[in-house]
mmCIF file of C-alpha atoms in Angstrom:
data_model
loop_
_atom_site.group_PDB
_atom_site.id
_atom_site.type_symbol
_atom_site.label_atom_id
_atom_site.label_comp_id
_atom_site.label_asym_id
_atom_site.label_seq_id
_atom_site.Cartn_x
_atom_site.Cartn_y
_atom_site.Cartn_z
ATOM 1 C CA UNK A 1 0.000 0.000 0.000
ATOM 2 C CA UNK A 2 1.275 3.479 -0.901
ATOM 3 C CA UNK A 3 1.189 5.907 2.028
ATOM 4 C CA UNK A 4 -1.145 8.866 1.536
ATOM 5 C CA UNK A 5 -2.645 11.602 3.688
ATOM 6 C CA UNK A 6 -6.121 10.755 2.358
ATOM 7 C CA UNK A 7 -6.088 7.078 3.403
ATOM 8 C CA UNK A 8 -6.975 6.327 7.073
ATOM 9 C CA UNK A 9 -4.942 3.116 6.848
ATOM 10 C CA UNK A 10 -1.822 5.181 6.253
ATOM 11 C CA UNK A 11 -2.436 7.199 9.424
ATOM 12 C CA UNK A 12 -2.966 3.981 11.400
ATOM 13 C CA UNK A 13 0.280 2.531 10.044
ATOM 14 C CA UNK A 14 2.195 5.688 10.954
ATOM 15 C CA UNK A 15 0.708 5.717 14.452
ATOM 16 C CA UNK A 16 1.534 2.044 15.037
ATOM 17 C CA UNK A 17 5.117 2.611 13.824
ATOM 18 C CA UNK A 18 5.557 5.548 16.191
ATOM 19 C CA UNK A 19 4.159 3.572 19.133
ATOM 20 C CA UNK A 20 6.435 0.627 18.329
ATOM 21 C CA UNK A 21 9.469 2.924 18.103
ATOM 22 C CA UNK A 22 8.708 4.652 21.405
ATOM 23 C CA UNK A 23 8.026 1.315 23.066
ATOM 24 C CA UNK A 24 11.378 0.009 21.882
ATOM 25 C CA UNK A 25 13.143 3.080 23.275
ATOM 26 C CA UNK A 26 11.300 2.726 26.575
ATOM 27 C CA UNK A 27 12.691 -0.810 26.904
ATOM 28 C CA UNK A 28 16.171 -0.421 25.431
ATOM 29 C CA UNK A 29 17.299 2.785 27.191
ATOM 30 C CA UNK A 30 16.541 1.613 30.784
ATOM 31 C CA UNK A 31 18.167 -1.729 29.965
ATOM 32 C CA UNK A 32 21.376 -0.057 28.761
ATOM 33 C CA UNK A 33 21.455 2.217 31.807
ATOM 34 C CA UNK A 34 20.880 -0.729 34.150
ATOM 35 C CA UNK A 35 23.633 -2.792 32.545
ATOM 36 C CA UNK A 36 26.116 0.087 32.705
ATOM 37 C CA UNK A 37 25.233 0.818 36.326
ATOM 38 C CA UNK A 38 25.533 -2.861 37.262
ATOM 39 C CA UNK A 39 28.916 -3.060 35.520
ATOM 40 C CA UNK A 40 30.105 0.049 37.351
ATOM 41 C CA UNK A 41 28.881 -1.318 40.677
ATOM 42 C CA UNK A 42 30.750 -4.567 40.035
ATOM 43 C CA UNK A 43 33.875 -2.531 39.246
ATOM 44 C CA UNK A 44 33.698 -0.783 42.632
ATOM 45 C CA UNK A 45 33.176 -4.129 44.369
ATOM 46 C CA UNK A 46 36.074 -5.654 42.471
ATOM 47 C CA UNK A 47 38.402 -2.845 43.503
ATOM 48 C CA UNK A 48 37.642 -3.488 47.165
ATOM 49 C CA UNK A 49 38.757 -7.112 46.796
ATOM 50 C CA UNK A 50 42.233 -6.120 45.575
ATOM 51 C CA UNK A 51 44.971 -6.249 48.195
ATOM 52 C CA UNK A 52 47.535 -3.486 48.134
ATOM 53 C CA UNK A 53 51.024 -4.638 47.234
ATOM 54 C CA UNK A 54 52.826 -4.803 50.622
ATOM 55 C CA UNK A 55 55.957 -3.384 48.983
ATOM 56 C CA UNK A 56 54.149 -0.298 47.661
ATOM 57 C CA UNK A 57 54.084 1.758 50.885
ATOM 58 C CA UNK A 58 57.678 0.887 51.658
ATOM 59 C CA UNK A 59 58.749 2.050 48.197
ATOM 60 C CA UNK A 60 56.955 5.356 48.756
ATOM 61 C CA UNK A 61 58.479 5.578 52.236
ATOM 62 C CA UNK A 62 61.931 5.253 50.659
ATOM 63 C CA UNK A 63 61.155 8.155 48.328
ATOM 64 C CA UNK A 64 59.825 10.381 51.129
ATOM 65 C CA UNK A 65 62.814 9.676 53.326
ATOM 66 C CA UNK A 66 65.134 10.475 50.410
ATOM 67 C CA UNK A 67 63.377 13.833 49.991
ATOM 68 C CA UNK A 68 63.980 14.683 53.643
ATOM 69 C CA UNK A 69 67.550 13.343 53.631
ATOM 70 C CA UNK A 70 68.570 15.317 50.542
ATOM 71 C CA UNK A 71 67.366 18.540 52.137
ATOM 72 C CA UNK A 72 69.026 17.757 55.456
ATOM 73 C CA UNK A 73 72.360 16.956 53.802
ATOM 74 C CA UNK A 74 72.341 20.308 51.978
ATOM 75 C CA UNK A 75 71.068 22.317 54.939
ATOM 76 C CA UNK A 76 67.934 23.249 52.997
ATOM 77 C CA UNK A 77 64.588 23.716 54.736
ATOM 78 C CA UNK A 78 62.095 21.561 52.870
ATOM 79 C CA UNK A 79 59.315 23.870 51.611
ATOM 80 C CA UNK A 80 56.651 21.157 51.674
ATOM 81 C CA UNK A 81 55.011 19.423 48.745
ATOM 82 C CA UNK A 82 51.313 19.593 47.970
ATOM 83 C CA UNK A 83 51.464 16.900 45.292
ATOM 84 C CA UNK A 84 54.091 14.200 44.780
ATOM 85 C CA UNK A 85 54.196 12.175 41.560
ATOM 86 C CA UNK A 86 56.277 9.003 41.713
ATOM 87 C CA UNK A 87 57.431 7.130 38.631
ATOM 88 C CA UNK A 88 60.739 6.867 36.776
ATOM 89 C CA UNK A 89 60.956 10.540 37.708
ATOM 90 C CA UNK A 90 59.785 11.932 41.050
ATOM 91 C CA UNK A 91 58.143 15.341 40.900
ATOM 92 C CA UNK A 92 57.300 17.566 43.859
ATOM 93 C CA UNK A 93 54.751 20.365 43.422
ATOM 94 C CA UNK A 94 55.890 22.609 46.244
ATOM 95 C CA UNK A 95 53.786 24.366 48.849
ATOM 96 C CA UNK A 96 56.226 27.307 48.757
ATOM 97 C CA UNK A 97 58.192 28.017 45.553
ATOM 98 C CA UNK A 98 61.981 27.906 45.733
ATOM 99 C CA UNK A 99 64.597 27.815 42.998
ATOM 100 C CA UNK A 100 67.452 26.484 45.159
ATOM 101 C CA UNK A 101 66.882 22.724 45.529
ATOM 102 C CA UNK A 102 69.462 20.313 46.970
ATOM 103 C CA UNK A 103 71.053 17.563 44.927
ATOM 104 C CA UNK A 104 69.795 15.563 43.052
ATOM 105 C CA UNK A 105 66.776 17.822 42.492
ATOM 106 C CA UNK A 106 66.205 20.240 39.605
ATOM 107 C CA UNK A 107 63.769 23.141 39.949
ATOM 108 C CA UNK A 108 61.495 24.591 37.308
ATOM 109 C CA UNK A 109 62.231 28.262 36.437
ATOM 110 C CA UNK A 110 59.357 29.467 38.621
ATOM 111 C CA UNK A 111 60.498 27.302 41.538
ATOM 112 C CA UNK A 112 57.105 25.684 41.927
ATOM 113 C CA UNK A 113 58.273 22.146 41.211
ATOM 114 C CA UNK A 114 61.327 19.979 41.842
ATOM 115 C CA UNK A 115 62.092 16.806 39.944
ATOM 116 C CA UNK A 116 64.694 14.051 40.191
ATOM 117 C CA UNK A 117 65.184 10.676 38.499
ATOM 118 C CA UNK A 118 64.266 7.722 40.662
ATOM 119 C CA UNK A 119 67.715 6.160 40.278
ATOM 120 C CA UNK A 120 69.320 9.288 41.748
ATOM 121 C CA UNK A 121 67.000 9.268 44.760
ATOM 122 C CA UNK A 122 67.794 5.618 45.373
ATOM 123 C CA UNK A 123 71.429 6.652 45.815
ATOM 124 C CA UNK A 124 70.644 9.256 48.512
ATOM 125 C CA UNK A 125 71.878 7.919 51.906
ATOM 126 C CA UNK A 126 69.094 7.829 54.483
ATOM 127 C CA UNK A 127 69.581 8.945 58.054
ATOM 128 C CA UNK A 128 67.325 8.732 61.085
ATOM 129 C CA UNK A 129 63.756 7.521 61.192
ATOM 130 C CA UNK A 130 60.880 8.325 58.887
ATOM 131 C CA UNK A 131 60.328 12.111 58.738
ATOM 132 C CA UNK A 132 57.282 13.617 60.451
ATOM 133 C CA UNK A 133 56.856 16.032 57.546
ATOM 134 C CA UNK A 134 54.657 13.588 55.625
ATOM 135 C CA UNK A 135 52.174 12.436 58.289
ATOM 136 C CA UNK A 136 49.136 13.259 56.099
ATOM 137 C CA UNK A 137 50.516 12.126 52.723
ATOM 138 C CA UNK A 138 48.280 9.622 50.915
ATOM 139 C CA UNK A 139 48.219 8.125 47.464
ATOM 140 C CA UNK A 140 45.085 9.170 45.586
ATOM 141 C CA UNK A 141 45.612 6.886 42.581
ATOM 142 C CA UNK A 142 47.580 6.653 39.370
ATOM 143 C CA UNK A 143 47.972 8.813 36.281
ATOM 144 C CA UNK A 144 49.502 6.809 33.466
ATOM 145 C CA UNK A 145 52.456 4.918 34.945
ATOM 146 C CA UNK A 146 52.878 7.306 37.868
ATOM 147 C CA UNK A 147 51.517 7.183 41.414
ATOM 148 C CA UNK A 148 49.956 10.455 42.560
ATOM 149 C CA UNK A 149 50.219 11.420 46.230
ATOM 150 C CA UNK A 150 48.773 14.413 48.040
ATOM 151 C CA UNK A 151 49.778 15.918 51.369
ATOM 152 C CA UNK A 152 46.288 16.538 52.724
ATOM 153 C CA UNK A 153 47.694 18.805 55.419
ATOM 154 C CA UNK A 154 49.248 21.082 52.814
ATOM 155 C CA UNK A 155 45.858 21.655 51.191
ATOM 156 C CA UNK A 156 45.194 23.878 54.220
ATOM 157 C CA UNK A 157 41.482 23.366 53.993
ATOM 158 C CA UNK A 158 38.746 20.785 53.609
ATOM 159 C CA UNK A 159 38.985 18.220 50.821
ATOM 160 C CA UNK A 160 35.413 17.291 49.829
ATOM 161 C CA UNK A 161 34.281 14.291 47.814
ATOM 162 C CA UNK A 162 31.500 14.646 45.272
ATOM 163 C CA UNK A 163 29.982 12.105 42.891
ATOM 164 C CA UNK A 164 28.150 8.824 43.391
ATOM 165 C CA UNK A 165 27.987 7.421 46.909
ATOM 166 C CA UNK A 166 29.665 4.059 46.193
ATOM 167 C CA UNK A 167 32.650 5.741 44.538
ATOM 168 C CA UNK A 168 32.996 8.313 47.315
ATOM 169 C CA UNK A 169 32.960 5.529 49.889
ATOM 170 C CA UNK A 170 35.670 3.664 47.997
ATOM 171 C CA UNK A 171 37.950 6.708 47.788
ATOM 172 C CA UNK A 172 37.436 7.503 51.469
ATOM 173 C CA UNK A 173 38.214 3.914 52.475
ATOM 174 C CA UNK A 174 41.525 4.135 50.680
ATOM 175 C CA UNK A 175 42.495 7.430 52.314
ATOM 176 C CA UNK A 176 41.753 6.211 55.838
ATOM 177 C CA UNK A 177 43.343 2.815 55.201
ATOM 178 C CA UNK A 178 46.626 4.424 54.154
ATOM 179 C CA UNK A 179 46.772 6.860 57.053
ATOM 180 C CA UNK A 180 46.251 3.962 59.467
ATOM 181 C CA UNK A 181 48.824 1.616 57.885
ATOM 182 C CA UNK A 182 51.539 3.572 56.030
ATOM 183 C CA UNK A 183 54.872 3.702 57.905
ATOM 184 C CA UNK A 184 55.207 7.501 57.683
ATOM 185 C CA UNK A 185 51.738 8.151 59.159
ATOM 186 C CA UNK A 186 51.582 5.626 62.007
ATOM 187 C CA UNK A 187 51.460 8.458 64.548
ATOM 188 C CA UNK A 188 48.578 10.244 62.815
ATOM 189 C CA UNK A 189 45.302 10.240 64.742
ATOM 190 C CA UNK A 190 42.113 9.524 62.772
ATOM 191 C CA UNK A 191 38.869 11.035 64.095
ATOM 192 C CA UNK A 192 35.484 10.590 62.449
ATOM 193 C CA UNK A 193 32.166 12.400 62.658
ATOM 194 C CA UNK A 194 29.087 10.610 61.354
ATOM 195 C CA UNK A 195 30.781 8.228 58.921
ATOM 196 C CA UNK A 196 30.173 4.861 60.594
ATOM 197 C CA UNK A 197 32.902 2.231 60.703
ATOM 198 C CA UNK A 198 36.079 3.494 59.035
ATOM 199 C CA UNK A 199 38.692 2.512 61.597
ATOM 200 C CA UNK A 200 38.902 5.946 63.229
ATOM 201 C CA UNK A 201 37.696 7.174 66.615
ATOM 202 C CA UNK A 202 34.135 8.494 66.488
ATOM 203 C CA UNK A 203 33.720 11.920 68.118
ATOM 204 C CA UNK A 204 31.209 14.755 68.169
ATOM 205 C CA UNK A 205 31.531 17.859 66.014
ATOM 206 C CA UNK A 206 32.632 19.948 69.001
ATOM 207 C CA UNK A 207 35.236 17.369 70.016
ATOM 208 C CA UNK A 208 36.567 17.261 66.471
ATOM 209 C CA UNK A 209 36.911 21.050 66.240
ATOM 210 C CA UNK A 210 38.608 21.106 69.659
ATOM 211 C CA UNK A 211 41.158 18.464 68.537
ATOM 212 C CA UNK A 212 42.016 20.424 65.410
ATOM 213 C CA UNK A 213 42.308 23.625 67.462
ATOM 214 C CA UNK A 214 44.646 21.979 70.008
ATOM 215 C CA UNK A 215 46.873 20.639 67.194
ATOM 216 C CA UNK A 216 48.645 18.430 69.754
ATOM 217 C CA UNK A 217 49.405 15.626 67.316
ATOM 218 C CA UNK A 218 49.175 15.122 63.551
ATOM 219 C CA UNK A 219 45.669 14.076 62.605
ATOM 220 C CA UNK A 220 43.097 13.344 59.942
ATOM 221 C CA UNK A 221 39.475 14.326 60.502
ATOM 222 C CA UNK A 222 36.878 12.506 58.402
ATOM 223 C CA UNK A 223 33.347 13.913 58.384
ATOM 224 C CA UNK A 224 30.189 12.748 56.643
ATOM 225 C CA UNK A 225 29.577 16.397 55.772
ATOM 226 C CA UNK A 226 31.070 19.715 56.731
ATOM 227 C CA UNK A 227 29.445 20.989 59.959
ATOM 228 C CA UNK A 228 26.935 23.747 59.420
ATOM 229 C CA UNK A 229 27.063 27.235 60.842
ATOM 230 C CA UNK A 230 29.852 28.468 63.097
ATOM 231 C CA UNK A 231 31.371 25.006 63.647
ATOM 232 C CA UNK A 232 32.023 24.596 59.928
ATOM 233 C CA UNK A 233 33.498 28.081 59.566
ATOM 234 C CA UNK A 234 35.736 27.556 62.600
ATOM 235 C CA UNK A 235 36.954 24.216 61.275
ATOM 236 C CA UNK A 236 37.819 25.764 57.905
ATOM 237 C CA UNK A 237 39.654 28.630 59.634
ATOM 238 C CA UNK A 238 41.699 26.279 61.832
ATOM 239 C CA UNK A 239 42.770 24.162 58.867
ATOM 240 C CA UNK A 240 44.080 27.255 57.082
ATOM 241 C CA UNK A 241 46.619 28.025 59.827
ATOM 242 C CA UNK A 242 50.259 27.883 58.632
ATOM 243 C CA UNK A 243 52.049 24.948 60.196
ATOM 244 C CA UNK A 244 48.880 23.176 61.315
ATOM 245 C CA UNK A 245 49.185 19.397 61.555
ATOM 246 C CA UNK A 246 45.580 18.397 60.809
ATOM 247 C CA UNK A 247 43.848 17.541 57.550
ATOM 248 C CA UNK A 248 40.154 17.072 56.860
ATOM 249 C CA UNK A 249 38.221 15.043 54.295
ATOM 250 C CA UNK A 250 34.449 15.383 53.908
ATOM 251 C CA UNK A 251 32.335 12.681 52.270
ATOM 252 C CA UNK A 252 30.015 15.277 50.686
ATOM 253 C CA UNK A 253 30.578 18.545 48.775
ATOM 254 C CA UNK A 254 30.338 21.862 50.571
ATOM 255 C CA UNK A 255 30.852 25.530 49.793
ATOM 256 C CA UNK A 256 33.621 25.774 52.423
ATOM 257 C CA UNK A 257 35.756 23.045 50.841
ATOM 258 C CA UNK A 258 39.151 24.114 49.481
ATOM 259 C CA UNK A 259 39.230 21.178 47.051
ATOM 260 C CA UNK A 260 36.339 19.201 45.593
ATOM 261 C CA UNK A 261 37.085 15.832 43.989
ATOM 262 C CA UNK A 262 34.399 14.062 41.981
ATOM 263 C CA UNK A 263 34.635 10.309 42.533
ATOM 264 C CA UNK A 264 33.276 8.182 39.703
ATOM 265 C CA UNK A 265 32.088 4.596 39.519
ATOM 266 C CA UNK A 266 34.380 3.908 36.563
ATOM 267 C CA UNK A 267 37.326 3.884 38.960
ATOM 268 C CA UNK A 268 38.517 7.453 38.434
ATOM 269 C CA UNK A 269 38.143 10.765 40.189
ATOM 270 C CA UNK A 270 38.269 14.160 38.546
ATOM 271 C CA UNK A 271 39.145 17.588 39.916
ATOM 272 C CA UNK A 272 40.547 20.908 38.781
ATOM 273 C CA UNK A 273 43.645 20.462 40.951
ATOM 274 C CA UNK A 274 44.559 16.853 40.112
ATOM 275 C CA UNK A 275 42.947 16.218 36.730
ATOM 276 C CA UNK A 276 41.790 12.637 36.107
ATOM 277 C CA UNK A 277 43.296 10.028 38.436
ATOM 278 C CA UNK A 278 42.493 6.303 38.727
ATOM 279 C CA UNK A 279 41.598 5.574 42.353
ATOM 280 C CA UNK A 280 40.711 2.007 41.370
ATOM 281 C CA UNK A 281 44.410 1.114 41.088
ATOM 282 C CA UNK A 282 44.780 1.478 44.858
ATOM 283 C CA UNK A 283 44.232 -1.761 46.761
ATOM 284 C CA UNK A 284 43.340 -1.997 50.437
ATOM 285 C CA UNK A 285 45.693 -3.323 53.107
ATOM 286 C CA UNK A 286 42.815 -5.588 54.165
ATOM 287 C CA UNK A 287 40.386 -6.224 51.287
ATOM 288 C CA UNK A 288 36.684 -6.257 52.088
ATOM 289 C CA UNK A 289 34.991 -9.661 52.262
ATOM 290 C CA UNK A 290 33.074 -10.262 49.041
ATOM 291 C CA UNK A 291 30.051 -11.511 50.953
ATOM 292 C CA UNK A 292 29.831 -8.542 53.291
ATOM 293 C CA UNK A 293 28.215 -5.425 51.798
ATOM 294 C CA UNK A 294 29.869 -2.152 52.667
ATOM 295 C CA UNK A 295 27.852 0.396 54.587
ATOM 296 C CA UNK A 296 27.765 3.740 52.828
ATOM 297 C CA UNK A 297 29.623 6.662 54.321
ATOM 298 C CA UNK A 298 26.879 9.017 53.255
ATOM 299 C CA UNK A 299 24.308 9.711 50.592
ATOM 300 C CA UNK A 300 24.763 12.447 48.001
ATOM 301 C CA UNK A 301 24.156 15.812 49.637
ATOM 302 C CA UNK A 302 23.529 19.154 48.034
ATOM 303 C CA UNK A 303 26.189 21.790 48.329
ATOM 304 C CA UNK A 304 25.535 23.655 51.557
ATOM 305 C CA UNK A 305 26.021 27.319 52.220
ATOM 306 C CA UNK A 306 26.896 28.970 55.477
ATOM 307 C CA UNK A 307 24.036 29.348 57.889
#
């Protein structure tokens, strides 16, 4: 039959075709979304079954101790590193620019970064115990063949996680796990507010703010969300103090956060400060049992503003 505006059968055929097309879309699109979500969920679960290479933290410890030893040998005050990238070359993105690095480091013209080949750092003689400079340094994942570390203390503010809940939980587990097990952070206290079982000591908001204010020991504060009102503003102010020994990670975005990192279910996280990094490459010192579901740290929260 030839389609024509004047034949009712043509209109019926067109209507049936449209209904069939829309019905197909209504079935196919949710199916694709469900499959992709299930695959992503399985990827998060798989990552939590991977054990961290026991040699990995000790290799990083060797690099950090070489950083401190090279500065000590040259009588140079280490300016602090916000980001440390470890591969065949080690790069330090400094907290305070300086163009006069010790051997074997080379500075960029603006003094914002130092770099040295790994083989040269391996030759640096180590002295003393692990330095206390790096008590809040954690690996946040990999970029290409390099491991990316961040000194959370040097952020001098709250690091907030955004994105889907399962991915945020996975990133937070890895941060806390490293602070509790890495040799250079064994003296770092871990306090938590409202995040359930993470291995830290659960405290109230007021107790957490008081601990950060006292600054008696190095510490990591993990909160389900940034406290509202004056408590949140006071916490942000305390973390900004030069020389402070506390860092803070929030499991939900907030307007007071200095950094916001979007954790994704595909095993990456994305931010303006770090770019795209694969958190999925980080194993846990004690993998989660496959049969035991993980309790979420928190559900997605809207960005809050000061009260």
